[in-house]
XYZ file of C-alpha atoms in Angstrom:
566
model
C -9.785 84.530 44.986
C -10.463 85.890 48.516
C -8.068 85.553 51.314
C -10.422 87.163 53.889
C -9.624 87.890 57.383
C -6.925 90.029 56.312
C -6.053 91.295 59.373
C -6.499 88.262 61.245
C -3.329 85.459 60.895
C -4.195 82.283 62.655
C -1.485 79.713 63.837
C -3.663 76.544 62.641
C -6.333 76.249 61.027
C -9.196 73.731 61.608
C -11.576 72.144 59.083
C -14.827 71.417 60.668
C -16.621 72.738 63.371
C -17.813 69.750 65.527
C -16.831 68.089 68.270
C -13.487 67.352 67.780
C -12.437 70.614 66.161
C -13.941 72.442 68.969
C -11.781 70.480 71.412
C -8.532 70.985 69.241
C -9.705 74.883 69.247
C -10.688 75.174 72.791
C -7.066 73.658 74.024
C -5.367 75.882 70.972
C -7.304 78.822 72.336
C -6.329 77.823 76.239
C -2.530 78.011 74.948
C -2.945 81.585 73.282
C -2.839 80.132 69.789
C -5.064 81.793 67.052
C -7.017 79.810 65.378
C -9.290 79.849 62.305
C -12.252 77.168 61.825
C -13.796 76.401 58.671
C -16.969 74.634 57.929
C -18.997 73.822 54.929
C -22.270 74.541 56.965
C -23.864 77.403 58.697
C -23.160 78.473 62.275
C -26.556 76.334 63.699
C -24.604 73.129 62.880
C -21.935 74.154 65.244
C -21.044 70.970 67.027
C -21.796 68.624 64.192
C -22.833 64.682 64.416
C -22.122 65.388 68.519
C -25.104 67.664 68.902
C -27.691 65.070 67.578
C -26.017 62.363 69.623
C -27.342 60.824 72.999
C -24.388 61.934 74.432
C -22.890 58.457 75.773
C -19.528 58.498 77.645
C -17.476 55.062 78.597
C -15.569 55.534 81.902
C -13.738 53.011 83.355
C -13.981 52.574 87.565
C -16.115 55.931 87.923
C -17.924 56.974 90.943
C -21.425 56.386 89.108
C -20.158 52.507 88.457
C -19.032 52.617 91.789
C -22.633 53.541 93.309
C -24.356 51.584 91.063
C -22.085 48.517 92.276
C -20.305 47.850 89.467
C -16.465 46.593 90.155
C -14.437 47.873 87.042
C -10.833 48.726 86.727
C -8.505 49.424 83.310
C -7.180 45.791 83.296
C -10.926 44.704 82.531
C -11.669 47.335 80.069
C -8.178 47.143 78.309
C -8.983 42.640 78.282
C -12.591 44.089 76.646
C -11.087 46.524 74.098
C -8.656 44.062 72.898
C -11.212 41.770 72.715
C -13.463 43.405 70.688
C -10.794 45.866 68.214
C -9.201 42.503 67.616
C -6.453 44.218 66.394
C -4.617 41.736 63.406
C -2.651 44.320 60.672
C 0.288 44.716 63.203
C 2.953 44.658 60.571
C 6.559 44.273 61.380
C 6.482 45.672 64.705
C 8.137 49.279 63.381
C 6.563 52.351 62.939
C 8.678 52.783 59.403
C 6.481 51.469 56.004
C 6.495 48.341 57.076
C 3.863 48.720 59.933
C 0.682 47.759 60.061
C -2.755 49.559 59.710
C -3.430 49.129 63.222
C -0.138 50.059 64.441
C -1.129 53.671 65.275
C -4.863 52.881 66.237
C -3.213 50.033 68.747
C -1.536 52.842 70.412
C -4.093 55.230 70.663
C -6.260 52.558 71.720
C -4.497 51.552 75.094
C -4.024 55.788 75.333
C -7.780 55.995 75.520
C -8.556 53.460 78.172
C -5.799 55.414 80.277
C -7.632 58.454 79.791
C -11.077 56.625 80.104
C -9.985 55.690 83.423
C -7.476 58.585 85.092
C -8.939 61.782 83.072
C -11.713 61.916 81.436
C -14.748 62.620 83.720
C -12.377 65.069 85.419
C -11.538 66.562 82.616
C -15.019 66.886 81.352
C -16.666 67.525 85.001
C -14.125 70.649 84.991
C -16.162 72.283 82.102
C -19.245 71.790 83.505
C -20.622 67.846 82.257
C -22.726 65.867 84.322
C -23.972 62.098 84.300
C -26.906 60.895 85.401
C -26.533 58.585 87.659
C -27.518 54.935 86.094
C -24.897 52.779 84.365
C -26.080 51.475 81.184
C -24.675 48.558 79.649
C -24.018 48.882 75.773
C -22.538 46.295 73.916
C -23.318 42.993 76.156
C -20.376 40.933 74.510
C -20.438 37.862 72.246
C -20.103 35.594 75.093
C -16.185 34.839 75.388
C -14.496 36.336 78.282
C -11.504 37.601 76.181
C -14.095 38.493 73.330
C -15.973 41.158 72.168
C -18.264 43.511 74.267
C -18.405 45.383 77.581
C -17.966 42.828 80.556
C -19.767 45.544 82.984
C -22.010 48.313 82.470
C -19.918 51.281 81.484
C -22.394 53.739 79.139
C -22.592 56.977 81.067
C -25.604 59.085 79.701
C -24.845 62.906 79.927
C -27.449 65.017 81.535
C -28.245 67.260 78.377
C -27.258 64.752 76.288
C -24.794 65.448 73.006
C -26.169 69.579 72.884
C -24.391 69.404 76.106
C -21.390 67.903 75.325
C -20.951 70.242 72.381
C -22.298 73.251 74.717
C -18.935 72.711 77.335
C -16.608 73.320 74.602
C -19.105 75.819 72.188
C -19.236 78.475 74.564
C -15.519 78.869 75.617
C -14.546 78.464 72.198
C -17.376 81.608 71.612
C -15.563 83.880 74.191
C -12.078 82.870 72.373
C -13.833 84.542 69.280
C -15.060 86.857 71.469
C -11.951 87.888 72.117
C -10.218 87.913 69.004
C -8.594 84.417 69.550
C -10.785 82.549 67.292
C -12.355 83.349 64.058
C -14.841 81.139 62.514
C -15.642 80.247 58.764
C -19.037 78.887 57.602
C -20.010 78.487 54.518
C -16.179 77.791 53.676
C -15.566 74.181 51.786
C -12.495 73.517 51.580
C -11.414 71.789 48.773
C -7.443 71.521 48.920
C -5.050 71.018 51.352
C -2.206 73.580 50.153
C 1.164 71.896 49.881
C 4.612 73.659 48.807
C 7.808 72.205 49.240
C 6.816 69.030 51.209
C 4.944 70.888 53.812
C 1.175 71.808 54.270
C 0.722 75.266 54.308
C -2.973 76.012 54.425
C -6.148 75.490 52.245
C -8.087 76.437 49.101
C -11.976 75.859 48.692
C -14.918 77.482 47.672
C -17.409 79.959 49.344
C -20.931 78.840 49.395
C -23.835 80.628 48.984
C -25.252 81.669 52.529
C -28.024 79.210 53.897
C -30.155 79.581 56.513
C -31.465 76.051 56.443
C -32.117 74.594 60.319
C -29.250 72.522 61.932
C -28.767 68.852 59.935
C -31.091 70.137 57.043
C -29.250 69.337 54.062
C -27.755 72.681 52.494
C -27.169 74.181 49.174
C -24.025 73.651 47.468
C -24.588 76.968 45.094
C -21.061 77.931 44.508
C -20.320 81.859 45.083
C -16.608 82.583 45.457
C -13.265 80.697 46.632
C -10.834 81.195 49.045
C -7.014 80.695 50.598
C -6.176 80.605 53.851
C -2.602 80.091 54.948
C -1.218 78.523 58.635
C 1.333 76.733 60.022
C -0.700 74.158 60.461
C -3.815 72.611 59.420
C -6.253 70.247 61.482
C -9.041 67.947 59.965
C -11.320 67.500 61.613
C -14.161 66.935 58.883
C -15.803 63.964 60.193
C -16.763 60.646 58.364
C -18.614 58.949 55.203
C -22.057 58.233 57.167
C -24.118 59.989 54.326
C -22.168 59.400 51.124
C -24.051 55.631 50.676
C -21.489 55.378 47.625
C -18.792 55.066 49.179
C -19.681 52.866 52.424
C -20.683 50.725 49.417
C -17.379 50.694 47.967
C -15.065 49.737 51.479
C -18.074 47.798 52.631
C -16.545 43.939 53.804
C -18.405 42.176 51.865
C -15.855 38.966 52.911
C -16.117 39.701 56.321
C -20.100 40.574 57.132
C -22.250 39.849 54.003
C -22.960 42.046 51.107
C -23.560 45.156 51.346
C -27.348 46.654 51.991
C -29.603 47.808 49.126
C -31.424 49.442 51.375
C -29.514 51.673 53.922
C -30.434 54.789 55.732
C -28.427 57.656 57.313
C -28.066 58.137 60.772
C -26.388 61.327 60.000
C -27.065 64.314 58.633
C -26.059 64.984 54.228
C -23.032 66.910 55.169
C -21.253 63.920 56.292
C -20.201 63.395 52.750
C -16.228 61.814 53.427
C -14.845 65.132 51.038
C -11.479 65.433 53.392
C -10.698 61.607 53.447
C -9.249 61.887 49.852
C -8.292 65.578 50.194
C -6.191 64.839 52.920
C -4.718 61.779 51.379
C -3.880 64.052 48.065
C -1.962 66.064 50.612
C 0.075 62.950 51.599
C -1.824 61.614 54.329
C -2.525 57.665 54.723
C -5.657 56.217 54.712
C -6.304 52.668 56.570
C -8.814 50.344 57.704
C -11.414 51.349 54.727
C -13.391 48.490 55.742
C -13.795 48.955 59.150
C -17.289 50.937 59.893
C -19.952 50.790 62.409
C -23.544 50.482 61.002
C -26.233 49.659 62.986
C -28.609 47.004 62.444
C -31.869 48.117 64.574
C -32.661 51.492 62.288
C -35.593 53.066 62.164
C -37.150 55.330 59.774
C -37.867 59.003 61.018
C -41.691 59.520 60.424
C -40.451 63.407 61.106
C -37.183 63.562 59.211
C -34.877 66.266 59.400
C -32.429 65.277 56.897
C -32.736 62.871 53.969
C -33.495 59.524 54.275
C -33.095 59.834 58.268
C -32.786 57.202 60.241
C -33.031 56.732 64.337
C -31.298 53.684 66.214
C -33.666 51.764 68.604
C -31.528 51.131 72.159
C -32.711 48.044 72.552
C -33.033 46.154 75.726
C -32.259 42.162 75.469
C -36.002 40.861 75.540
C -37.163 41.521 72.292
C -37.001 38.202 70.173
C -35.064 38.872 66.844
C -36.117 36.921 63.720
C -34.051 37.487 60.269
C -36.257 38.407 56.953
C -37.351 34.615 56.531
C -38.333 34.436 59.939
C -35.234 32.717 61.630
C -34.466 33.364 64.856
C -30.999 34.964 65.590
C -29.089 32.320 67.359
C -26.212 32.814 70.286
C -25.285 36.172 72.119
C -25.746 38.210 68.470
C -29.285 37.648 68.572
C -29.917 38.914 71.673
C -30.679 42.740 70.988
C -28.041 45.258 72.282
C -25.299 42.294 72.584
C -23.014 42.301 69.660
C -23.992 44.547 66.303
C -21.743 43.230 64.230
C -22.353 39.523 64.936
C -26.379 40.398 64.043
C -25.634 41.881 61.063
C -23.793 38.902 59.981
C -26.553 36.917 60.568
C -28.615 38.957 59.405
C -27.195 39.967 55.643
C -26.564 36.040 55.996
C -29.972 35.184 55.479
C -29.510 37.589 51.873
C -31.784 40.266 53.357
C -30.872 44.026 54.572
C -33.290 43.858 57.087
C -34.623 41.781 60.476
C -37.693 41.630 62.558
C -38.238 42.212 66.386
C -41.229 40.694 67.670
C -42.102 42.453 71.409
C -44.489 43.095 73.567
C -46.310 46.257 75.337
C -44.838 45.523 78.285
C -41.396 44.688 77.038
C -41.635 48.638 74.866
C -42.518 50.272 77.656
C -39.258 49.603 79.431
C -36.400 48.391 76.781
C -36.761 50.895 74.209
C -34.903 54.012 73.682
C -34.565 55.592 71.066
C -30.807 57.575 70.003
C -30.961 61.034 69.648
C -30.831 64.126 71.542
C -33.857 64.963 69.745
C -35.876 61.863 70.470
C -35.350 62.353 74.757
C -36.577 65.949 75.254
C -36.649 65.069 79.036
C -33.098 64.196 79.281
C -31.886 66.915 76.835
C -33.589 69.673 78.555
C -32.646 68.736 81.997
C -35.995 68.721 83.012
C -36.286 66.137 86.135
C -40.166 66.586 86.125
C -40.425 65.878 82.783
C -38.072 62.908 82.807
C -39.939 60.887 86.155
C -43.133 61.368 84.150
C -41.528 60.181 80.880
C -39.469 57.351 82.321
C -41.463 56.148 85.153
C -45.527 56.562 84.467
C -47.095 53.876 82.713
C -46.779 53.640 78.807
C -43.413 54.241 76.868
C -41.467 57.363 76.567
C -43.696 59.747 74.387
C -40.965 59.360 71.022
C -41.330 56.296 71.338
C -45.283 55.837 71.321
C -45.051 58.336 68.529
C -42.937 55.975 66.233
C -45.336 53.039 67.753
C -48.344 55.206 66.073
C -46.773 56.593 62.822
C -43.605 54.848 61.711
C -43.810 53.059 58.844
C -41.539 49.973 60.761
C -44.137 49.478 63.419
C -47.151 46.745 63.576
C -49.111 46.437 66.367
C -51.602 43.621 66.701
C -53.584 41.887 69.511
C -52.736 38.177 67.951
C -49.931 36.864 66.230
C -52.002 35.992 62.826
C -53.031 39.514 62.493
C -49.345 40.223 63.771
C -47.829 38.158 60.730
C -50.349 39.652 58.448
C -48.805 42.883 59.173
C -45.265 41.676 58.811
C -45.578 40.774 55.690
C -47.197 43.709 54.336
C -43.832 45.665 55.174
C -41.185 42.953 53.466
C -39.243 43.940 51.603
C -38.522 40.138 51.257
C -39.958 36.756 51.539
C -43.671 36.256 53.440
C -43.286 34.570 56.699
C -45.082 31.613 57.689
C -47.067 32.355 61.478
C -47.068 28.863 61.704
C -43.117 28.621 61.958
C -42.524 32.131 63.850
C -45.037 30.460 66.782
C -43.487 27.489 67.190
C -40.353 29.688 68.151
C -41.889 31.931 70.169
C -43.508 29.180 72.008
C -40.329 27.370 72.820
C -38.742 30.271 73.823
C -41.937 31.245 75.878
C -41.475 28.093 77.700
C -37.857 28.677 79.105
C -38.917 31.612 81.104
C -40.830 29.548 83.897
C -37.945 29.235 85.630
C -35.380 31.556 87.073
C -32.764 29.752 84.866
C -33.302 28.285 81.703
C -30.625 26.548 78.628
C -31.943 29.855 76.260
C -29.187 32.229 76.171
C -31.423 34.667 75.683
C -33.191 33.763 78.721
C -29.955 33.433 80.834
C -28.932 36.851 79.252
C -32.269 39.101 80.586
C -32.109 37.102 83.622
C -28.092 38.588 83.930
C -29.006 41.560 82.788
C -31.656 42.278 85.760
C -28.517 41.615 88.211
C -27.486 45.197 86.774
C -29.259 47.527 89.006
C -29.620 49.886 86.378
C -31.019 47.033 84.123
C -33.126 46.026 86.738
C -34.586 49.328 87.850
C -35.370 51.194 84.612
C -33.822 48.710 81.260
C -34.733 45.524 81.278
C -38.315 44.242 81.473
C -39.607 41.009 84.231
C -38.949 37.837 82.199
C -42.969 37.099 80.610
C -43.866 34.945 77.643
C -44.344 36.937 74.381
C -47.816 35.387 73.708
C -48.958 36.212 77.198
C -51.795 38.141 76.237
C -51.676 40.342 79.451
C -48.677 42.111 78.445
C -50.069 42.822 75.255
C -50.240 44.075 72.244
C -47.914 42.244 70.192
C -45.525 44.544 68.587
C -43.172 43.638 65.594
C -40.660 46.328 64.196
C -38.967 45.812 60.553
C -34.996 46.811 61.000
C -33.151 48.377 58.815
C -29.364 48.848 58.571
C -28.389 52.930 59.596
C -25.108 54.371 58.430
C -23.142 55.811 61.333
C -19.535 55.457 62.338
C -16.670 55.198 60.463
C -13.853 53.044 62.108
C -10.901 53.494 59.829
C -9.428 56.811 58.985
C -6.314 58.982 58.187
C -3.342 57.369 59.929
C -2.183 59.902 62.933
C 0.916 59.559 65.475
C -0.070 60.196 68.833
C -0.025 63.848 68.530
C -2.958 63.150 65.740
C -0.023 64.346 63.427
C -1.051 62.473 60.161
C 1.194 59.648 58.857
C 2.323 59.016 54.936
C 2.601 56.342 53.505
C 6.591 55.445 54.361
C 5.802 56.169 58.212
C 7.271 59.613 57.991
C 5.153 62.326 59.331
C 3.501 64.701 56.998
C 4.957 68.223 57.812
C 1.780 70.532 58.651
C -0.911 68.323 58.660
C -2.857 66.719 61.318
C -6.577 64.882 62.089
C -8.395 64.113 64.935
C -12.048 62.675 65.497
C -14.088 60.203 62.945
C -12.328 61.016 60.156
C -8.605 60.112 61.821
C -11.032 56.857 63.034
C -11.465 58.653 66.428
C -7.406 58.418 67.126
C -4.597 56.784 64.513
C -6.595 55.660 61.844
C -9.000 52.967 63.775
C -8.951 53.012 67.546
C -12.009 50.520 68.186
C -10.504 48.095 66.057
C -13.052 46.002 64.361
C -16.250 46.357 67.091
C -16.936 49.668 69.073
C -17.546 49.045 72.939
C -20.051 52.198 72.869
C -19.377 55.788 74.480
C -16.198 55.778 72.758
C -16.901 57.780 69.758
C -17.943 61.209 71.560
C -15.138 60.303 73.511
C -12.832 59.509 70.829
C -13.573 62.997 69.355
C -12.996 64.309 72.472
C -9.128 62.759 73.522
C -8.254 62.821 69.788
C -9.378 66.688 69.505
C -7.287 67.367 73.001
C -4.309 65.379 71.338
C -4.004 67.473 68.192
C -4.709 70.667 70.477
C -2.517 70.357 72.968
C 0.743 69.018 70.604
C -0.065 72.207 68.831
C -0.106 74.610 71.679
C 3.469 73.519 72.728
């Protein structure tokens, strides 16, 4: 067994080498702690899940909002968090082993919007992260003032996008190794969390075979060596279950949202396998809210994938109309695209299904759809302003996404609804859908947009949407009638359910010190990022308001790192 790095003995140790482990090490490194990161991947996947990310940041009453004439404050963001967490496993009221699962993440929770609102962009602007300057508005809400959803636009895109993000906290953390403070790992999988006498006191695992596979390709597993590395502390920071389909299977709530999809596809790269969940629980660590995850229902499949079975999110704007696989149209503020995810999927798996239709227009593509990714908005992650007015503002949609218009296997595009159908139905995975039927509800709906005002809440909600000045300016589409052949082609898109976020994770104290099962801390041991659930085990609760899990990684990581350094 090796115990390389000899000469170097770090005060913690980290286990994984994105976002949040790079915060933990950045504030560890800040302090004058030593640290040593591990990572089951090569050093091009520095950064993780974060790199590949659009790089979306909630603030609460920032200067962009502000600009953009948005009036927010943390009352209305804390009434919106609680609203959509819907925090219910509360427990006794004690922090002892009578508490409930969302004890912790309640905490963390109300920490975050605090931060959201009196820290963040500072802290973030200090290292160098800008915003561009329109508000976007994730997450509509489910119609109820005290439910779920973002009452006011709040998404704040980062110029750069997630390679950025990652970037702000990769290169200090490089000049820490630089100078002898940090040490990194790759290559390392770690496969125990070392416990003697009650405490954790480092970690076993094996060394891989090097790899010099491209960042998210999936990597070989070719055993070569092991390993031991001891510390006063260990950090994981490992990330969460997006690509082990198994598992999501087995927490899925099956009571709660419908059964679980036959058909799924990853919206994260094969090294986001879940490992550390049960290591860390083996160690003495709590796991809670299994059931609580974040898959979205408007995937994509990659027509240039990087990893397997790869998957890209459409952003949707609200036009789009949304049909189930028998060809029923969503009803309320869930079938209005980008409104409430986990009220579509209901409806959606309702129907016994794993997928849904949009049916769209040219004109309504050309300005509602984005695409999530760093890799799918070259303009935005290169910083190139050229590029970006002639992406975002000439005629046509953003190049990515005429490129999955011409070869993704989800897209039809047809000049009439007949041939339109005909097209549908040679993707179903399901029933065959009657044109007759889907007409008559396009037609309706077509009729309610004569007016300024209309009794279709979809209608009211793209007319409420264009009072957004970001909406109106570059998101959301003039109100036109689908079959309006002058804002043609008709486009339908089949949409599959993507694996993404975990909600639920290893139970952590405030300090992202990880929690057994009798309340007691366990000595040694601590998590921050997806795979604590972004801060105690499930800070978003049951929904996700958006922005928040780049930002979860982010407070969670600075948590851990900065309880450490004192």
């Amino acid at each position: 067994m090796t115990t390389a790095r000899d000469t170097f003995t770090p005060d913690v140790t980290v286990v994984g080498a994105g976002l949040a482990g790079l915060v933990a090490t950045h504030e560890l490194a800040l302090a004058g702690k030593r640290v040593l990161v591990l990572d089951q991947e090569n050093r091009k996947n520095l950064g993780g899940q974060a790199w590949w990310s659009l790089g979306g940041l909630l603030f609460v009453d920032s200067p962009e909002q502000r600009r953009m004439g948005i009036t927010d404050s943390p009352e209305l963001a804390w009434q919106d968090w609680q609203g959509s967490a819907q925090f219910d496993r509360l427990g006794d009221g004690t922090d002892g082993p009578g508490r409930g699962e969302d004890h912790w993440p309640q905490q963390w929770a109300r920490a975050y919007v605090d931060f959201a609102h009196r820290e963040k962009r500072a802290y973030l602007h200090d290292l160098g992260l800008k915003s561009l300057p329109f508000v976007g508005w994730a997450e509509r809400g489910d119609g109820r003032a005290l439910g779920h959803g973002n009452s006011v636009p709040r998404f704040h895109l980062t110029w750069g996008t997630g390679p950025e993000v990652v970037r702000i906290f990769a290169e200090p953390v490089e000049r820490a190794e630089a100078a002898g403070l940090v040490r990194f790992a790759f290559r390392h999988q770690v496969d125990e969390v070392v416990v003697e006498d009650g405490t954790v006191v480092g970690v076993r695992g094996t060394v891989l075979a090097d790899d010099d596979s491209e960042r998210g390709v999936r990597s070989s597993r070719e055993a070569v060596g092991d390993f031991e590395h001891r510390a006063a502390a260990v950090v994981v920071t490992s990330g969460g279950i997006g690509h082990n389909h198994e598992l999501m299977r087995r927490n899925w709530p099956t009571e709660r949202v419908g059964a679980a999809p036959e058909h799924l596809i990853s919206g994260v790269p094969a090294h986001v396998d879940g490992r550390m969940q049960g290591i860390a629980e083996t160690a003495g660590a709590t796991m809670v809210n299994k059931d609580r995850m974040w898959a979205y229902v408007e995937g994509i499949h990659n027509w240039d994938p990087v990893w397997p079975d790869h998957a890209i999110r459409i952003l949707p704007g609200p036009s789009s109309m949304w049909f189930d696989a028998t060809g029923k149209r969503l009803e309320g503020m869930s079938g209005v695209p980008g409104a409430d995810s986990i009220g579509a999927m209901k409806q959606i798996l309702a129907a016994g299904h794993d997928y849904s239709w949009f049916v769209l227009t040219q004109s309504m593509i050309e300005k509602e759809f984005a695409l999530s990714g760093s890799e799918q908005n070259p303009d935005i992650t290169g910083k190139d302003l050229t590029f970006l007015a002639r992406s975002r503002l000439a005629k046509g949609a953003p190049g990515p996404v005429e490129a999955f218009k011409e070869h993704g296997v989800d897209f039809v595009v047809a000049d009439d609804l007949d041939e339109l159908v005909t097209g549908m139905n040679e993707l179903a995975r399901g029933p065959k859908l009657d044109p007759d039927a889907l007409r008559h509800q396009i037609e309706a709906r077509d009729r309610e947009v004569d007016n300024p005002f209309s009794k279709d809440i979809q209608v009211m909600a793209i007319h409420n949407a264009r009072r957004s000045r970001t909406d109106k300016l570059i998101r959301v589409a003039k109100p036109h009638k689908v079959l309006d052949p002058a804002h043609g082609p008709l486009i339908a898109v089949r949409l599959n359910i993507l694996s993404r976020k975990t909600l639920g994770g290893l139970e952590t104290d405030l300090d992202g010190q990880c929690v057994a099962a009798d309340g007691s801390r366990v000595p040694g041991l601590y998590a921050a990022g997806e795979v604590a659930g972004f801060g105690g085990g499930g800070v978003h609760g049951y929904n996700a308001l958006e922005g928040t899990f780049l930002g979860g990684c982010i407070f969670s990581g600075r948590a851990v790192g900065r309880a450490l350094a004192r």
